[in-house]
Amino acid sequence: MKTKATLIIGASALAMFSCDTKNYTEQDRVEVTTNLENYVDSVETAVKIIPVHNWSVIDERYDSLDNRAEKVYEDLKVEDDNLEMIEERYETIVKNAKAESENFERTAEMHMDNVETWWDKTTADIEKGTKNTAEDIEDATQESLDWLEKNFDKLSDETKKEFEEISLKLQKD
């Protein structure tokens, strides 16, 4: 009887471990991989269009998709080479985009500083009685105004506000 009970318990345990039922299917693996790739593609496209982003939100969504994919791959006991390649690509995109964003911000700041310096000088001259017109705008300042106007939608909120204030005052004068 003891042997029979041991065999039954052993068989049950063996059946439990050998039946290791999977929660996910191959279709789930393809789906999570595609979702992750599509997200990385959309991030890559977005950073080409607009240089300034909320990286914590982007990273949070990526991490969520990546964690889900890792669970599926782990459950299916599949090598995650695809995930590693996607992660490397994502990290490269983010690194390059952040560098590009910093460069854009530096450029915007340089142009805004140029315009503000010109504006401060111009308003000081007006207070002395000298009237300046749009024709008096120096080439470098006009180039900065043009650049800021062209890239207005991509500027930070603070820079947009500063540019709008100066543009309105320029139109009044």
PDB file of C-alpha atoms in Angstrom:
ATOM      1  CA  MET A   1       0.000   0.000   0.000  1.00  0.00           C
ATOM      2  CA  LYS A   2       2.835   2.329   0.914  1.00  0.00           C
ATOM      3  CA  THR A   3       4.501   1.676  -2.425  1.00  0.00           C
ATOM      4  CA  LYS A   4       1.262   2.207  -4.293  1.00  0.00           C
ATOM      5  CA  ALA A   5       0.687   5.583  -2.529  1.00  0.00           C
ATOM      6  CA  THR A   6       4.260   6.643  -3.276  1.00  0.00           C
ATOM      7  CA  LEU A   7       3.809   5.727  -6.945  1.00  0.00           C
ATOM      8  CA  ILE A   8       0.539   7.663  -7.176  1.00  0.00           C
ATOM      9  CA  ILE A   9       2.037  10.752  -5.502  1.00  0.00           C
ATOM     10  CA  GLY A  10       5.135  10.476  -7.674  1.00  0.00           C
ATOM     11  CA  ALA A  11       3.072  10.088 -10.838  1.00  0.00           C
ATOM     12  CA  SER A  12       0.937  13.091  -9.877  1.00  0.00           C
ATOM     13  CA  ALA A  13       3.988  15.207  -9.216  1.00  0.00           C
ATOM     14  CA  LEU A  14       5.577  14.071 -12.472  1.00  0.00           C
ATOM     15  CA  ALA A  15       2.383  14.838 -14.366  1.00  0.00           C
ATOM     16  CA  MET A  16       2.207  18.296 -12.808  1.00  0.00           C
ATOM     17  CA  PHE A  17       5.765  19.186 -13.785  1.00  0.00           C
ATOM     18  CA  SER A  18       5.704  17.580 -17.213  1.00  0.00           C
ATOM     19  CA  CYS A  19       2.445  19.285 -18.183  1.00  0.00           C
ATOM     20  CA  ASP A  20       3.978  22.717 -17.595  1.00  0.00           C
ATOM     21  CA  THR A  21       1.103  24.449 -19.381  1.00  0.00           C
ATOM     22  CA  LYS A  22       2.032  27.630 -21.142  1.00  0.00           C
ATOM     23  CA  ASN A  23      -0.016  30.772 -20.771  1.00  0.00           C
ATOM     24  CA  TYR A  24       0.997  32.124 -24.169  1.00  0.00           C
ATOM     25  CA  THR A  25       1.037  30.959 -27.774  1.00  0.00           C
ATOM     26  CA  GLU A  26       3.318  31.587 -30.704  1.00  0.00           C
ATOM     27  CA  GLN A  27       0.748  34.120 -31.910  1.00  0.00           C
ATOM     28  CA  ASP A  28       1.209  36.010 -28.617  1.00  0.00           C
ATOM     29  CA  ARG A  29       4.965  36.058 -29.182  1.00  0.00           C
ATOM     30  CA  VAL A  30       4.548  37.455 -32.690  1.00  0.00           C
ATOM     31  CA  GLU A  31       2.049  40.025 -31.424  1.00  0.00           C
ATOM     32  CA  VAL A  32       4.193  41.341 -28.555  1.00  0.00           C
ATOM     33  CA  THR A  33       7.246  41.488 -30.803  1.00  0.00           C
ATOM     34  CA  THR A  34       5.300  43.382 -33.472  1.00  0.00           C
ATOM     35  CA  ASN A  35       3.857  45.778 -30.874  1.00  0.00           C
ATOM     36  CA  LEU A  36       7.328  46.508 -29.511  1.00  0.00           C
ATOM     37  CA  GLU A  37       8.809  46.998 -32.994  1.00  0.00           C
ATOM     38  CA  ASN A  38       5.924  49.271 -34.009  1.00  0.00           C
ATOM     39  CA  TYR A  39       6.377  51.355 -30.885  1.00  0.00           C
ATOM     40  CA  VAL A  40      10.099  51.775 -31.532  1.00  0.00           C
ATOM     41  CA  ASP A  41       9.281  52.723 -35.141  1.00  0.00           C
ATOM     42  CA  SER A  42       6.804  55.351 -33.937  1.00  0.00           C
ATOM     43  CA  VAL A  43       9.353  56.796 -31.491  1.00  0.00           C
ATOM     44  CA  GLU A  44      11.910  56.965 -34.286  1.00  0.00           C
ATOM     45  CA  THR A  45       9.428  58.781 -36.534  1.00  0.00           C
ATOM     46  CA  ALA A  46       8.333  61.163 -33.780  1.00  0.00           C
ATOM     47  CA  VAL A  47      11.859  62.252 -32.888  1.00  0.00           C
ATOM     48  CA  LYS A  48      12.518  63.103 -36.531  1.00  0.00           C
ATOM     49  CA  ILE A  49       9.488  65.395 -36.597  1.00  0.00           C
ATOM     50  CA  ILE A  50       9.697  67.066 -33.192  1.00  0.00           C
ATOM     51  CA  PRO A  51      12.971  67.186 -31.264  1.00  0.00           C
ATOM     52  CA  VAL A  52      11.556  67.823 -27.781  1.00  0.00           C
ATOM     53  CA  HIS A  53       9.754  64.969 -25.973  1.00  0.00           C
ATOM     54  CA  ASN A  54       8.671  63.764 -22.550  1.00  0.00           C
ATOM     55  CA  TRP A  55      11.145  60.903 -22.266  1.00  0.00           C
ATOM     56  CA  SER A  56       9.776  59.527 -19.004  1.00  0.00           C
ATOM     57  CA  VAL A  57       6.404  58.818 -20.659  1.00  0.00           C
ATOM     58  CA  ILE A  58       8.069  57.325 -23.731  1.00  0.00           C
ATOM     59  CA  ASP A  59      10.367  55.129 -21.623  1.00  0.00           C
ATOM     60  CA  GLU A  60       7.478  54.060 -19.400  1.00  0.00           C
ATOM     61  CA  ARG A  61       5.454  52.837 -22.396  1.00  0.00           C
ATOM     62  CA  TYR A  62       8.498  51.099 -23.890  1.00  0.00           C
ATOM     63  CA  ASP A  63       9.229  49.349 -20.582  1.00  0.00           C
ATOM     64  CA  SER A  64       5.627  48.183 -20.353  1.00  0.00           C
ATOM     65  CA  LEU A  65       5.708  46.670 -23.848  1.00  0.00           C
ATOM     66  CA  ASP A  66       9.164  45.188 -23.277  1.00  0.00           C
ATOM     67  CA  ASN A  67       8.188  43.595 -19.951  1.00  0.00           C
ATOM     68  CA  ARG A  68       5.129  41.998 -21.546  1.00  0.00           C
ATOM     69  CA  ALA A  69       7.238  40.667 -24.409  1.00  0.00           C
ATOM     70  CA  GLU A  70       9.825  39.261 -22.005  1.00  0.00           C
ATOM     71  CA  LYS A  71       7.090  37.408 -20.088  1.00  0.00           C
ATOM     72  CA  VAL A  72       5.781  35.831 -23.279  1.00  0.00           C
ATOM     73  CA  TYR A  73       9.262  34.855 -24.479  1.00  0.00           C
ATOM     74  CA  GLU A  74      10.113  33.429 -21.056  1.00  0.00           C
ATOM     75  CA  ASP A  75       6.854  31.495 -20.843  1.00  0.00           C
ATOM     76  CA  LEU A  76       7.428  30.005 -24.290  1.00  0.00           C
ATOM     77  CA  LYS A  77      11.095  29.359 -23.444  1.00  0.00           C
ATOM     78  CA  VAL A  78      12.159  31.150 -26.623  1.00  0.00           C
ATOM     79  CA  GLU A  79      15.458  32.976 -27.127  1.00  0.00           C
ATOM     80  CA  ASP A  80      14.918  36.709 -26.901  1.00  0.00           C
ATOM     81  CA  ASP A  81      17.410  37.771 -29.566  1.00  0.00           C
ATOM     82  CA  ASN A  82      14.637  39.759 -31.280  1.00  0.00           C
ATOM     83  CA  LEU A  83      13.948  41.642 -28.077  1.00  0.00           C
ATOM     84  CA  GLU A  84      17.623  42.379 -27.555  1.00  0.00           C
ATOM     85  CA  MET A  85      17.938  43.776 -31.090  1.00  0.00           C
ATOM     86  CA  ILE A  86      14.823  45.909 -30.606  1.00  0.00           C
ATOM     87  CA  GLU A  87      16.148  47.162 -27.261  1.00  0.00           C
ATOM     88  CA  GLU A  88      19.511  48.098 -28.785  1.00  0.00           C
ATOM     89  CA  ARG A  89      17.749  49.946 -31.587  1.00  0.00           C
ATOM     90  CA  TYR A  90      15.496  51.757 -29.102  1.00  0.00           C
ATOM     91  CA  GLU A  91      18.431  52.791 -26.931  1.00  0.00           C
ATOM     92  CA  THR A  92      20.288  54.112 -29.983  1.00  0.00           C
ATOM     93  CA  ILE A  93      17.232  56.074 -31.137  1.00  0.00           C
ATOM     94  CA  VAL A  94      16.753  57.596 -27.672  1.00  0.00           C
ATOM     95  CA  LYS A  95      20.444  58.450 -27.293  1.00  0.00           C
ATOM     96  CA  ASN A  96      20.570  60.130 -30.702  1.00  0.00           C
ATOM     97  CA  ALA A  97      17.240  61.894 -30.176  1.00  0.00           C
ATOM     98  CA  LYS A  98      18.299  63.279 -26.805  1.00  0.00           C
ATOM     99  CA  ALA A  99      21.528  64.578 -28.323  1.00  0.00           C
ATOM    100  CA  GLU A 100      19.550  66.108 -31.197  1.00  0.00           C
ATOM    101  CA  SER A 101      17.096  67.632 -28.727  1.00  0.00           C
ATOM    102  CA  GLU A 102      19.909  69.191 -26.703  1.00  0.00           C
ATOM    103  CA  ASN A 103      21.416  70.571 -29.908  1.00  0.00           C
ATOM    104  CA  PHE A 104      18.036  71.990 -30.969  1.00  0.00           C
ATOM    105  CA  GLU A 105      17.535  73.603 -27.551  1.00  0.00           C
ATOM    106  CA  ARG A 106      21.033  75.145 -27.697  1.00  0.00           C
ATOM    107  CA  THR A 107      20.317  76.504 -31.173  1.00  0.00           C
ATOM    108  CA  ALA A 108      16.933  77.886 -30.108  1.00  0.00           C
ATOM    109  CA  GLU A 109      18.512  79.501 -27.059  1.00  0.00           C
ATOM    110  CA  MET A 110      21.268  81.045 -29.193  1.00  0.00           C
ATOM    111  CA  HIS A 111      18.724  82.533 -31.623  1.00  0.00           C
ATOM    112  CA  MET A 112      16.485  83.743 -28.798  1.00  0.00           C
ATOM    113  CA  ASP A 113      19.470  85.339 -27.022  1.00  0.00           C
ATOM    114  CA  ASN A 114      20.417  87.066 -30.264  1.00  0.00           C
ATOM    115  CA  VAL A 115      16.884  88.430 -30.706  1.00  0.00           C
ATOM    116  CA  GLU A 116      16.622  89.481 -27.043  1.00  0.00           C
ATOM    117  CA  THR A 117      19.989  91.246 -27.165  1.00  0.00           C
ATOM    118  CA  TRP A 118      18.919  93.113 -30.285  1.00  0.00           C
ATOM    119  CA  TRP A 119      15.555  93.908 -28.704  1.00  0.00           C
ATOM    120  CA  ASP A 120      17.134  95.228 -25.510  1.00  0.00           C
ATOM    121  CA  LYS A 121      19.459  97.458 -27.562  1.00  0.00           C
ATOM    122  CA  THR A 122      16.588  98.608 -29.780  1.00  0.00           C
ATOM    123  CA  THR A 123      14.272  99.480 -26.910  1.00  0.00           C
ATOM    124  CA  ALA A 124      17.087 101.402 -25.235  1.00  0.00           C
ATOM    125  CA  ASP A 125      17.563 103.414 -28.472  1.00  0.00           C
ATOM    126  CA  ILE A 126      13.813 104.090 -28.686  1.00  0.00           C
ATOM    127  CA  GLU A 127      13.855 105.466 -25.153  1.00  0.00           C
ATOM    128  CA  LYS A 128      16.588 107.881 -26.293  1.00  0.00           C
ATOM    129  CA  GLY A 129      14.301 109.079 -29.076  1.00  0.00           C
ATOM    130  CA  THR A 130      15.738 107.062 -31.937  1.00  0.00           C
ATOM    131  CA  LYS A 131      13.021 105.221 -33.856  1.00  0.00           C
ATOM    132  CA  ASN A 132      14.043 101.842 -35.225  1.00  0.00           C
ATOM    133  CA  THR A 133      12.125 100.033 -37.925  1.00  0.00           C
ATOM    134  CA  ALA A 134      12.079  96.518 -39.300  1.00  0.00           C
ATOM    135  CA  GLU A 135      14.596  97.751 -41.876  1.00  0.00           C
ATOM    136  CA  ASP A 136      17.073  98.325 -39.056  1.00  0.00           C
ATOM    137  CA  ILE A 137      17.095  94.672 -38.048  1.00  0.00           C
ATOM    138  CA  GLU A 138      20.572  93.289 -38.470  1.00  0.00           C
ATOM    139  CA  ASP A 139      21.032  90.305 -40.773  1.00  0.00           C
ATOM    140  CA  ALA A 140      21.984  87.976 -37.911  1.00  0.00           C
ATOM    141  CA  THR A 141      18.953  89.056 -35.907  1.00  0.00           C
ATOM    142  CA  GLN A 142      16.665  88.600 -38.911  1.00  0.00           C
ATOM    143  CA  GLU A 143      18.163  85.155 -39.436  1.00  0.00           C
ATOM    144  CA  SER A 144      17.389  84.336 -35.804  1.00  0.00           C
ATOM    145  CA  LEU A 145      13.842  85.668 -36.110  1.00  0.00           C
ATOM    146  CA  ASP A 146      13.321  83.603 -39.257  1.00  0.00           C
ATOM    147  CA  TRP A 147      14.730  80.457 -37.639  1.00  0.00           C
ATOM    148  CA  LEU A 148      12.557  80.889 -34.551  1.00  0.00           C
ATOM    149  CA  GLU A 149       9.465  81.476 -36.675  1.00  0.00           C
ATOM    150  CA  LYS A 150      10.202  78.458 -38.873  1.00  0.00           C
ATOM    151  CA  ASN A 151      10.718  76.190 -35.849  1.00  0.00           C
ATOM    152  CA  PHE A 152       8.053  77.771 -33.653  1.00  0.00           C
ATOM    153  CA  ASP A 153       6.023  74.560 -33.165  1.00  0.00           C
ATOM    154  CA  LYS A 154       9.127  72.735 -31.973  1.00  0.00           C
ATOM    155  CA  LEU A 155      10.193  75.352 -29.419  1.00  0.00           C
ATOM    156  CA  SER A 156       9.759  74.959 -25.688  1.00  0.00           C
ATOM    157  CA  ASP A 157       6.775  76.777 -24.198  1.00  0.00           C
ATOM    158  CA  GLU A 158       9.018  79.341 -22.539  1.00  0.00           C
ATOM    159  CA  THR A 159      10.842  80.184 -25.773  1.00  0.00           C
ATOM    160  CA  LYS A 160       7.528  80.378 -27.659  1.00  0.00           C
ATOM    161  CA  LYS A 161       6.233  82.875 -25.109  1.00  0.00           C
ATOM    162  CA  GLU A 162       9.372  85.030 -25.288  1.00  0.00           C
ATOM    163  CA  PHE A 163       9.338  84.992 -29.090  1.00  0.00           C
ATOM    164  CA  GLU A 164       5.637  85.900 -29.233  1.00  0.00           C
ATOM    165  CA  GLU A 165       6.150  88.832 -26.855  1.00  0.00           C
ATOM    166  CA  ILE A 166       8.967  90.270 -28.937  1.00  0.00           C
ATOM    167  CA  SER A 167       7.100  89.617 -32.204  1.00  0.00           C
ATOM    168  CA  LEU A 168       4.026  91.455 -30.895  1.00  0.00           C
ATOM    169  CA  LYS A 169       6.115  94.403 -29.752  1.00  0.00           C
ATOM    170  CA  LEU A 170       7.877  94.482 -33.124  1.00  0.00           C
ATOM    171  CA  GLN A 171       4.542  94.673 -34.910  1.00  0.00           C
ATOM    172  CA  LYS A 172       3.461  97.605 -32.733  1.00  0.00           C
ATOM    173  CA  ASP A 173       6.584  99.647 -33.478  1.00  0.00           C
TER     174      ASP A 173
END
